[in-house]
JSON list of C-alpha atoms in Angstrom, two decimals:
[
{"chain": "A", "resi": 1, "resn": "MET", "atom": "CA", "xyz": [0.23, -0.02, 0.01]},
{"chain": "A", "resi": 2, "resn": "SER", "atom": "CA", "xyz": [1.19, 3.43, -0.46]},
{"chain": "A", "resi": 3, "resn": "ARG", "atom": "CA", "xyz": [2.88, 5.07, 2.24]},
{"chain": "A", "resi": 4, "resn": "TYR", "atom": "CA", "xyz": [0.73, 8.36, 0.96]},
{"chain": "A", "resi": 5, "resn": "LEU", "atom": "CA", "xyz": [-2.60, 6.91, 1.22]},
{"chain": "A", "resi": 6, "resn": "TYR", "atom": "CA", "xyz": [-1.92, 5.40, 4.61]},
{"chain": "A", "resi": 7, "resn": "ILE", "atom": "CA", "xyz": [-1.30, 8.88, 6.48]},
{"chain": "A", "resi": 8, "resn": "VAL", "atom": "CA", "xyz": [-4.34, 10.07, 3.96]},
{"chain": "A", "resi": 9, "resn": "ILE", "atom": "CA", "xyz": [-6.77, 7.83, 5.98]},
{"chain": "A", "resi": 10, "resn": "LEU", "atom": "CA", "xyz": [-5.19, 8.15, 9.33]},
{"chain": "A", "resi": 11, "resn": "ILE", "atom": "CA", "xyz": [-6.01, 12.69, 9.08]},
{"chain": "A", "resi": 12, "resn": "LEU", "atom": "CA", "xyz": [-9.72, 11.11, 7.52]},
{"chain": "A", "resi": 13, "resn": "ALA", "atom": "CA", "xyz": [-10.08, 8.75, 10.00]},
{"chain": "A", "resi": 14, "resn": "GLY", "atom": "CA", "xyz": [-8.44, 10.50, 12.82]},
{"chain": "A", "resi": 15, "resn": "GLU", "atom": "CA", "xyz": [-11.21, 14.13, 12.08]},
{"chain": "A", "resi": 16, "resn": "MET", "atom": "CA", "xyz": [-13.83, 11.61, 11.20]},
{"chain": "A", "resi": 17, "resn": "VAL", "atom": "CA", "xyz": [-14.10, 9.71, 14.93]},
{"chain": "A", "resi": 18, "resn": "PHE", "atom": "CA", "xyz": [-15.00, 13.39, 16.32]},
{"chain": "A", "resi": 19, "resn": "GLY", "atom": "CA", "xyz": [-16.65, 14.39, 14.09]},
{"chain": "A", "resi": 20, "resn": "LEU", "atom": "CA", "xyz": [-19.97, 13.70, 15.63]},
{"chain": "A", "resi": 21, "resn": "PRO", "atom": "CA", "xyz": [-18.76, 14.82, 19.33]},
{"chain": "A", "resi": 22, "resn": "PHE", "atom": "CA", "xyz": [-17.54, 17.68, 18.64]},
{"chain": "A", "resi": 23, "resn": "GLY", "atom": "CA", "xyz": [-18.18, 18.46, 14.51]},
{"chain": "A", "resi": 24, "resn": "THR", "atom": "CA", "xyz": [-22.21, 18.88, 15.03]},
{"chain": "A", "resi": 25, "resn": "ALA", "atom": "CA", "xyz": [-21.98, 21.28, 18.00]},
{"chain": "A", "resi": 26, "resn": "ARG", "atom": "CA", "xyz": [-19.82, 23.42, 17.33]},
{"chain": "A", "resi": 27, "resn": "PHE", "atom": "CA", "xyz": [-20.77, 24.05, 13.35]},
{"chain": "A", "resi": 28, "resn": "PHE", "atom": "CA", "xyz": [-24.30, 23.24, 13.75]},
{"chain": "A", "resi": 29, "resn": "ARG", "atom": "CA", "xyz": [-24.50, 24.30, 17.37]},
{"chain": "A", "resi": 30, "resn": "PRO", "atom": "CA", "xyz": [-27.43, 26.91, 17.13]},
{"chain": "A", "resi": 31, "resn": "THR", "atom": "CA", "xyz": [-29.81, 24.06, 14.79]},
{"chain": "A", "resi": 32, "resn": "MET", "atom": "CA", "xyz": [-28.43, 21.62, 16.91]},
{"chain": "A", "resi": 33, "resn": "LEU", "atom": "CA", "xyz": [-29.03, 23.44, 20.37]},
{"chain": "A", "resi": 34, "resn": "GLU", "atom": "CA", "xyz": [-33.32, 24.18, 18.88]},
{"chain": "A", "resi": 35, "resn": "VAL", "atom": "CA", "xyz": [-33.45, 20.69, 17.70]},
{"chain": "A", "resi": 36, "resn": "PHE", "atom": "CA", "xyz": [-32.91, 19.31, 20.85]},
{"chain": "A", "resi": 37, "resn": "GLY", "atom": "CA", "xyz": [-34.48, 21.90, 22.33]},
{"chain": "A", "resi": 38, "resn": "PHE", "atom": "CA", "xyz": [-30.44, 22.11, 25.33]},
{"chain": "A", "resi": 39, "resn": "THR", "atom": "CA", "xyz": [-29.54, 25.39, 26.56]},
{"chain": "A", "resi": 40, "resn": "ASN", "atom": "CA", "xyz": [-25.85, 25.94, 26.07]},
{"chain": "A", "resi": 41, "resn": "THR", "atom": "CA", "xyz": [-25.64, 25.00, 29.41]},
{"chain": "A", "resi": 42, "resn": "GLN", "atom": "CA", "xyz": [-26.92, 21.58, 28.90]},
{"chain": "A", "resi": 43, "resn": "LEU", "atom": "CA", "xyz": [-24.67, 21.35, 26.51]},
{"chain": "A", "resi": 44, "resn": "GLY", "atom": "CA", "xyz": [-22.03, 22.07, 28.20]},
{"chain": "A", "resi": 45, "resn": "ASP", "atom": "CA", "xyz": [-22.55, 19.05, 30.32]},
{"chain": "A", "resi": 46, "resn": "LEU", "atom": "CA", "xyz": [-22.66, 17.16, 27.47]},
{"chain": "A", "resi": 47, "resn": "PHE", "atom": "CA", "xyz": [-19.59, 18.02, 27.00]},
{"chain": "A", "resi": 48, "resn": "ALA", "atom": "CA", "xyz": [-18.43, 17.49, 30.18]},
{"chain": "A", "resi": 49, "resn": "VAL", "atom": "CA", "xyz": [-19.60, 13.80, 30.37]},
{"chain": "A", "resi": 50, "resn": "TYR", "atom": "CA", "xyz": [-17.30, 13.69, 27.73]},
{"chain": "A", "resi": 51, "resn": "GLY", "atom": "CA", "xyz": [-14.34, 15.09, 29.71]},
{"chain": "A", "resi": 52, "resn": "ILE", "atom": "CA", "xyz": [-14.84, 13.00, 32.20]},
{"chain": "A", "resi": 53, "resn": "THR", "atom": "CA", "xyz": [-14.97, 9.70, 29.90]},
{"chain": "A", "resi": 54, "resn": "ALA", "atom": "CA", "xyz": [-12.44, 10.40, 28.01]},
{"chain": "A", "resi": 55, "resn": "MET", "atom": "CA", "xyz": [-9.68, 11.27, 31.31]},
{"chain": "A", "resi": 56, "resn": "LEU", "atom": "CA", "xyz": [-10.71, 8.19, 32.41]},
{"chain": "A", "resi": 57, "resn": "SER", "atom": "CA", "xyz": [-10.19, 6.09, 28.73]},
{"chain": "A", "resi": 58, "resn": "TYR", "atom": "CA", "xyz": [-6.90, 7.78, 28.55]},
{"chain": "A", "resi": 59, "resn": "PHE", "atom": "CA", "xyz": [-4.69, 5.84, 30.19]},
{"chain": "A", "resi": 60, "resn": "PRO", "atom": "CA", "xyz": [-6.03, 2.29, 29.44]},
{"chain": "A", "resi": 61, "resn": "GLY", "atom": "CA", "xyz": [-6.63, 3.05, 25.55]},
{"chain": "A", "resi": 62, "resn": "GLY", "atom": "CA", "xyz": [-2.55, 3.61, 25.66]},
{"chain": "A", "resi": 63, "resn": "ALA", "atom": "CA", "xyz": [-2.48, 0.30, 26.87]},
{"chain": "A", "resi": 64, "resn": "ILE", "atom": "CA", "xyz": [-4.70, -1.54, 24.60]},
{"chain": "A", "resi": 65, "resn": "ALA", "atom": "CA", "xyz": [-3.28, 0.73, 21.72]},
{"chain": "A", "resi": 66, "resn": "ASP", "atom": "CA", "xyz": [0.65, -1.83, 22.91]},
{"chain": "A", "resi": 67, "resn": "HIS", "atom": "CA", "xyz": [-1.37, -5.43, 22.50]},
{"chain": "A", "resi": 68, "resn": "PHE", "atom": "CA", "xyz": [-4.37, -4.63, 19.46]},
{"chain": "A", "resi": 69, "resn": "SER", "atom": "CA", "xyz": [-3.29, -4.12, 16.28]},
{"chain": "A", "resi": 70, "resn": "ALA", "atom": "CA", "xyz": [-4.11, -0.57, 14.94]},
{"chain": "A", "resi": 71, "resn": "ARG", "atom": "CA", "xyz": [-6.40, -1.39, 11.87]},
{"chain": "A", "resi": 72, "resn": "THR", "atom": "CA", "xyz": [-8.67, -3.15, 14.56]},
{"chain": "A", "resi": 73, "resn": "LEU", "atom": "CA", "xyz": [-8.98, -0.53, 16.81]},
{"chain": "A", "resi": 74, "resn": "SER", "atom": "CA", "xyz": [-9.09, 1.92, 14.42]},
{"chain": "A", "resi": 75, "resn": "ALA", "atom": "CA", "xyz": [-12.20, 0.25, 12.24]},
{"chain": "A", "resi": 76, "resn": "ALA", "atom": "CA", "xyz": [-13.94, -0.23, 15.46]},
{"chain": "A", "resi": 77, "resn": "SER", "atom": "CA", "xyz": [-14.08, 3.09, 17.25]},
{"chain": "A", "resi": 78, "resn": "LEU", "atom": "CA", "xyz": [-15.11, 4.42, 13.69]},
{"chain": "A", "resi": 79, "resn": "ILE", "atom": "CA", "xyz": [-18.04, 1.76, 13.07]},
{"chain": "A", "resi": 80, "resn": "ALA", "atom": "CA", "xyz": [-19.29, 2.39, 16.55]},
{"chain": "A", "resi": 81, "resn": "THR", "atom": "CA", "xyz": [-18.54, 5.64, 16.84]},
{"chain": "A", "resi": 82, "resn": "ALA", "atom": "CA", "xyz": [-20.77, 5.79, 13.38]},
{"chain": "A", "resi": 83, "resn": "LEU", "atom": "CA", "xyz": [-23.47, 3.74, 15.13]},
{"chain": "A", "resi": 84, "resn": "GLY", "atom": "CA", "xyz": [-23.76, 6.72, 17.44]},
{"chain": "A", "resi": 85, "resn": "GLY", "atom": "CA", "xyz": [-24.55, 8.60, 15.08]},
{"chain": "A", "resi": 86, "resn": "LEU", "atom": "CA", "xyz": [-27.69, 6.65, 14.22]},
{"chain": "A", "resi": 87, "resn": "TYR", "atom": "CA", "xyz": [-28.83, 7.08, 17.57]},
{"chain": "A", "resi": 88, "resn": "MET", "atom": "CA", "xyz": [-28.24, 10.71, 17.69]},
{"chain": "A", "resi": 89, "resn": "ALA", "atom": "CA", "xyz": [-29.81, 11.31, 14.87]},
{"chain": "A", "resi": 90, "resn": "THR", "atom": "CA", "xyz": [-33.23, 9.76, 16.55]},
{"chain": "A", "resi": 91, "resn": "ILE", "atom": "CA", "xyz": [-33.07, 12.87, 18.59]},
{"chain": "A", "resi": 92, "resn": "PRO", "atom": "CA", "xyz": [-32.96, 11.41, 22.11]},
{"chain": "A", "resi": 93, "resn": "GLY", "atom": "CA", "xyz": [-33.76, 13.42, 25.68]},
{"chain": "A", "resi": 94, "resn": "ALA", "atom": "CA", "xyz": [-30.79, 15.50, 27.20]},
{"chain": "A", "resi": 95, "resn": "TRP", "atom": "CA", "xyz": [-30.54, 11.66, 29.68]},
{"chain": "A", "resi": 96, "resn": "GLN", "atom": "CA", "xyz": [-29.70, 9.80, 26.71]},
{"chain": "A", "resi": 97, "resn": "MET", "atom": "CA", "xyz": [-27.81, 11.83, 25.39]},
{"chain": "A", "resi": 98, "resn": "ALA", "atom": "CA", "xyz": [-25.17, 12.24, 28.13]},
{"chain": "A", "resi": 99, "resn": "VAL", "atom": "CA", "xyz": [-24.77, 8.33, 27.99]},
{"chain": "A", "resi": 100, "resn": "LEU", "atom": "CA", "xyz": [-23.77, 8.48, 24.58]},
{"chain": "A", "resi": 101, "resn": "TYR", "atom": "CA", "xyz": [-21.65, 11.89, 24.99]},
{"chain": "A", "resi": 102, "resn": "GLY", "atom": "CA", "xyz": [-19.96, 9.08, 28.10]},
{"chain": "A", "resi": 103, "resn": "PHE", "atom": "CA", "xyz": [-20.33, 6.46, 24.74]},
{"chain": "A", "resi": 104, "resn": "TRP", "atom": "CA", "xyz": [-18.10, 8.35, 22.45]},
{"chain": "A", "resi": 105, "resn": "GLY", "atom": "CA", "xyz": [-15.85, 9.23, 25.03]},
{"chain": "A", "resi": 106, "resn": "MET", "atom": "CA", "xyz": [-14.91, 5.82, 25.25]},
{"chain": "A", "resi": 107, "resn": "THR", "atom": "CA", "xyz": [-14.67, 5.03, 20.91]},
{"chain": "A", "resi": 108, "resn": "THR", "atom": "CA", "xyz": [-12.62, 8.32, 20.50]},
{"chain": "A", "resi": 109, "resn": "ILE", "atom": "CA", "xyz": [-10.23, 7.90, 23.32]},
{"chain": "A", "resi": 110, "resn": "PHE", "atom": "CA", "xyz": [-10.35, 4.72, 25.14]},
{"chain": "A", "resi": 111, "resn": "LEU", "atom": "CA", "xyz": [-9.77, 3.21, 20.97]},
{"chain": "A", "resi": 112, "resn": "PHE", "atom": "CA", "xyz": [-8.91, 4.88, 19.09]},
{"chain": "A", "resi": 113, "resn": "TRP", "atom": "CA", "xyz": [-6.57, 7.98, 19.65]},
{"chain": "A", "resi": 114, "resn": "GLY", "atom": "CA", "xyz": [-4.27, 5.61, 20.69]},
{"chain": "A", "resi": 115, "resn": "ALA", "atom": "CA", "xyz": [-3.89, 3.65, 17.89]},
{"chain": "A", "resi": 116, "resn": "LEU", "atom": "CA", "xyz": [-3.88, 6.78, 16.09]},
{"chain": "A", "resi": 117, "resn": "ILE", "atom": "CA", "xyz": [-0.68, 8.19, 18.30]},
{"chain": "A", "resi": 118, "resn": "ARG", "atom": "CA", "xyz": [1.15, 4.44, 17.25]},
{"chain": "A", "resi": 119, "resn": "ALA", "atom": "CA", "xyz": [0.33, 4.49, 13.62]},
{"chain": "A", "resi": 120, "resn": "THR", "atom": "CA", "xyz": [0.80, 8.31, 12.94]},
{"chain": "A", "resi": 121, "resn": "ARG", "atom": "CA", "xyz": [4.71, 7.64, 15.34]},
{"chain": "A", "resi": 122, "resn": "GLU", "atom": "CA", "xyz": [5.15, 3.89, 13.33]},
{"chain": "A", "resi": 123, "resn": "TRP", "atom": "CA", "xyz": [4.07, 6.21, 9.89]},
{"chain": "A", "resi": 124, "resn": "GLY", "atom": "CA", "xyz": [7.20, 8.90, 10.53]},
{"chain": "A", "resi": 125, "resn": "GLY", "atom": "CA", "xyz": [9.62, 6.56, 11.60]},
{"chain": "A", "resi": 126, "resn": "LYS", "atom": "CA", "xyz": [12.59, 7.50, 13.28]},
{"chain": "A", "resi": 127, "resn": "SER", "atom": "CA", "xyz": [13.93, 10.48, 12.12]},
{"chain": "A", "resi": 128, "resn": "GLU", "atom": "CA", "xyz": [10.31, 11.75, 10.27]},
{"chain": "A", "resi": 129, "resn": "GLN", "atom": "CA", "xyz": [8.20, 12.28, 14.38]},
{"chain": "A", "resi": 130, "resn": "GLY", "atom": "CA", "xyz": [7.13, 15.78, 13.50]},
{"chain": "A", "resi": 131, "resn": "MET", "atom": "CA", "xyz": [6.69, 15.82, 9.97]},
{"chain": "A", "resi": 132, "resn": "ALA", "atom": "CA", "xyz": [3.91, 13.07, 10.18]},
{"chain": "A", "resi": 133, "resn": "PHE", "atom": "CA", "xyz": [2.25, 14.73, 12.95]},
{"chain": "A", "resi": 134, "resn": "GLY", "atom": "CA", "xyz": [2.08, 17.84, 11.38]},
{"chain": "A", "resi": 135, "resn": "ILE", "atom": "CA", "xyz": [0.77, 16.36, 8.13]},
{"chain": "A", "resi": 136, "resn": "LEU", "atom": "CA", "xyz": [-1.57, 14.63, 10.75]},
{"chain": "A", "resi": 137, "resn": "GLU", "atom": "CA", "xyz": [-2.86, 17.54, 12.15]},
{"chain": "A", "resi": 138, "resn": "GLY", "atom": "CA", "xyz": [-2.90, 19.67, 9.37]},
{"chain": "A", "resi": 139, "resn": "GLY", "atom": "CA", "xyz": [-5.04, 17.30, 7.24]},
{"chain": "A", "resi": 140, "resn": "ARG", "atom": "CA", "xyz": [-7.45, 16.59, 9.73]},
{"chain": "A", "resi": 141, "resn": "GLY", "atom": "CA", "xyz": [-7.95, 20.79, 10.16]},
{"chain": "A", "resi": 142, "resn": "VAL", "atom": "CA", "xyz": [-8.90, 20.53, 5.90]},
{"chain": "A", "resi": 143, "resn": "VAL", "atom": "CA", "xyz": [-10.35, 17.73, 6.75]},
{"chain": "A", "resi": 144, "resn": "ALA", "atom": "CA", "xyz": [-12.74, 18.89, 9.17]},
{"chain": "A", "resi": 145, "resn": "ALA", "atom": "CA", "xyz": [-13.36, 22.21, 6.73]},
{"chain": "A", "resi": 146, "resn": "LEU", "atom": "CA", "xyz": [-14.43, 19.80, 3.65]},
{"chain": "A", "resi": 147, "resn": "VAL", "atom": "CA", "xyz": [-16.65, 17.83, 5.53]},
{"chain": "A", "resi": 148, "resn": "ALA", "atom": "CA", "xyz": [-18.58, 20.66, 7.36]},
{"chain": "A", "resi": 149, "resn": "SER", "atom": "CA", "xyz": [-18.82, 22.56, 3.91]},
{"chain": "A", "resi": 150, "resn": "LEU", "atom": "CA", "xyz": [-20.01, 19.43, 2.77]},
{"chain": "A", "resi": 151, "resn": "MET", "atom": "CA", "xyz": [-23.16, 19.01, 5.38]},
{"chain": "A", "resi": 152, "resn": "VAL", "atom": "CA", "xyz": [-23.84, 22.58, 5.48]},
{"chain": "A", "resi": 153, "resn": "MET", "atom": "CA", "xyz": [-24.89, 21.87, 1.92]},
{"chain": "A", "resi": 154, "resn": "VAL", "atom": "CA", "xyz": [-27.06, 18.81, 3.47]},
{"chain": "A", "resi": 155, "resn": "LEU", "atom": "CA", "xyz": [-27.96, 21.19, 5.86]},
{"chain": "A", "resi": 156, "resn": "ALA", "atom": "CA", "xyz": [-29.44, 23.87, 3.55]},
{"chain": "A", "resi": 157, "resn": "PHE", "atom": "CA", "xyz": [-30.74, 21.93, 1.12]},
{"chain": "A", "resi": 158, "resn": "TYR", "atom": "CA", "xyz": [-33.27, 21.68, 4.08]},
{"chain": "A", "resi": 159, "resn": "MET", "atom": "CA", "xyz": [-33.71, 24.88, 4.58]},
{"chain": "A", "resi": 160, "resn": "PRO", "atom": "CA", "xyz": [-35.60, 27.42, 3.16]},
{"chain": "A", "resi": 161, "resn": "ASP", "atom": "CA", "xyz": [-33.69, 29.89, 1.35]},
{"chain": "A", "resi": 162, "resn": "ASP", "atom": "CA", "xyz": [-34.51, 32.56, 4.49]},
{"chain": "A", "resi": 163, "resn": "ALA", "atom": "CA", "xyz": [-33.11, 30.07, 7.35]},
{"chain": "A", "resi": 164, "resn": "ARG", "atom": "CA", "xyz": [-35.31, 32.92, 9.91]},
{"chain": "A", "resi": 165, "resn": "LEU", "atom": "CA", "xyz": [-37.96, 31.72, 8.33]},
{"chain": "A", "resi": 166, "resn": "ALA", "atom": "CA", "xyz": [-37.67, 28.38, 8.61]},
{"chain": "A", "resi": 167, "resn": "THR", "atom": "CA", "xyz": [-40.15, 25.05, 10.51]},
{"chain": "A", "resi": 168, "resn": "ASP", "atom": "CA", "xyz": [-38.69, 23.33, 13.74]},
{"chain": "A", "resi": 169, "resn": "GLU", "atom": "CA", "xyz": [-39.40, 19.98, 11.11]},
{"chain": "A", "resi": 170, "resn": "GLN", "atom": "CA", "xyz": [-37.19, 21.49, 8.63]},
{"chain": "A", "resi": 171, "resn": "ARG", "atom": "CA", "xyz": [-34.43, 21.91, 11.22]},
{"chain": "A", "resi": 172, "resn": "ARG", "atom": "CA", "xyz": [-34.88, 18.77, 12.77]},
{"chain": "A", "resi": 173, "resn": "ILE", "atom": "CA", "xyz": [-34.73, 16.45, 9.25]},
{"chain": "A", "resi": 174, "resn": "GLY", "atom": "CA", "xyz": [-31.52, 19.25, 8.03]},
{"chain": "A", "resi": 175, "resn": "PHE", "atom": "CA", "xyz": [-30.38, 18.72, 11.01]},
{"chain": "A", "resi": 176, "resn": "GLN", "atom": "CA", "xyz": [-31.25, 14.74, 10.95]},
{"chain": "A", "resi": 177, "resn": "MET", "atom": "CA", "xyz": [-29.35, 14.72, 7.61]},
{"chain": "A", "resi": 178, "resn": "VAL", "atom": "CA", "xyz": [-26.19, 16.34, 8.88]},
{"chain": "A", "resi": 179, "resn": "VAL", "atom": "CA", "xyz": [-25.78, 13.86, 11.43]},
{"chain": "A", "resi": 180, "resn": "LEU", "atom": "CA", "xyz": [-26.38, 10.98, 9.50]},
{"chain": "A", "resi": 181, "resn": "GLY", "atom": "CA", "xyz": [-23.89, 12.77, 7.00]},
{"chain": "A", "resi": 182, "resn": "TYR", "atom": "CA", "xyz": [-21.77, 12.68, 9.49]},
{"chain": "A", "resi": 183, "resn": "SER", "atom": "CA", "xyz": [-22.41, 8.86, 10.58]},
{"chain": "A", "resi": 184, "resn": "ALA", "atom": "CA", "xyz": [-21.78, 8.25, 7.09]},
{"chain": "A", "resi": 185, "resn": "VAL", "atom": "CA", "xyz": [-18.35, 9.72, 6.72]},
{"chain": "A", "resi": 186, "resn": "THR", "atom": "CA", "xyz": [-17.07, 8.40, 10.33]},
{"chain": "A", "resi": 187, "resn": "PHE", "atom": "CA", "xyz": [-18.63, 4.68, 8.52]},
{"chain": "A", "resi": 188, "resn": "VAL", "atom": "CA", "xyz": [-17.08, 4.70, 5.50]},
{"chain": "A", "resi": 189, "resn": "ALA", "atom": "CA", "xyz": [-13.68, 5.78, 7.58]},
{"chain": "A", "resi": 190, "resn": "GLY", "atom": "CA", "xyz": [-13.69, 2.94, 9.72]},
{"chain": "A", "resi": 191, "resn": "VAL", "atom": "CA", "xyz": [-13.88, 0.98, 6.75]},
{"chain": "A", "resi": 192, "resn": "LEU", "atom": "CA", "xyz": [-10.91, 2.57, 4.69]},
{"chain": "A", "resi": 193, "resn": "ALA", "atom": "CA", "xyz": [-9.05, 1.86, 8.56]},
{"chain": "A", "resi": 194, "resn": "TRP", "atom": "CA", "xyz": [-10.33, -1.67, 8.23]},
{"chain": "A", "resi": 195, "resn": "LEU", "atom": "CA", "xyz": [-8.78, -2.44, 4.71]},
{"chain": "A", "resi": 196, "resn": "PHE", "atom": "CA", "xyz": [-5.56, -0.32, 4.28]},
{"chain": "A", "resi": 197, "resn": "ILE", "atom": "CA", "xyz": [-3.90, 0.40, 8.46]}
]
């Protein structure tokens, strides 16, 4: 496999695993809050659940990255994260969303983060560590911008020309399509990780 295809898949995977828990709230916050009926405080509470779970997952996640292949961990993490997106698209309540964000803390950090760091380190070898991580982080930013732009077009498709005139139903369907779009791209990244990492 091409060395460059490998890093491109790592970049895609490294950004998409965080698209559902963070991209949806970062780029679509007003719509997300309206659709779920959440306040900014409630959304912050979801991130607190994620953060606590992620923090508790960090060290054991590094340990399992030494015992399982980056391929297995990355693919499992991405696919599990995407399945969580399917649940998010049902617009669950606040408690269910808190459980989902805790689940994503496990899938993104316990399963994924150590595997990503290991795979990137191995790609860079002994002499190109800085370049490997620079390409990874720069590439993740490009992927985030491209996917967010695509999802803005998805949302716009379901909204009237003047978004201020959108009905609650139009907002809900548009946001559901955004979540399903993020889920689909995350799932594809998981398949690519399985095939090529």
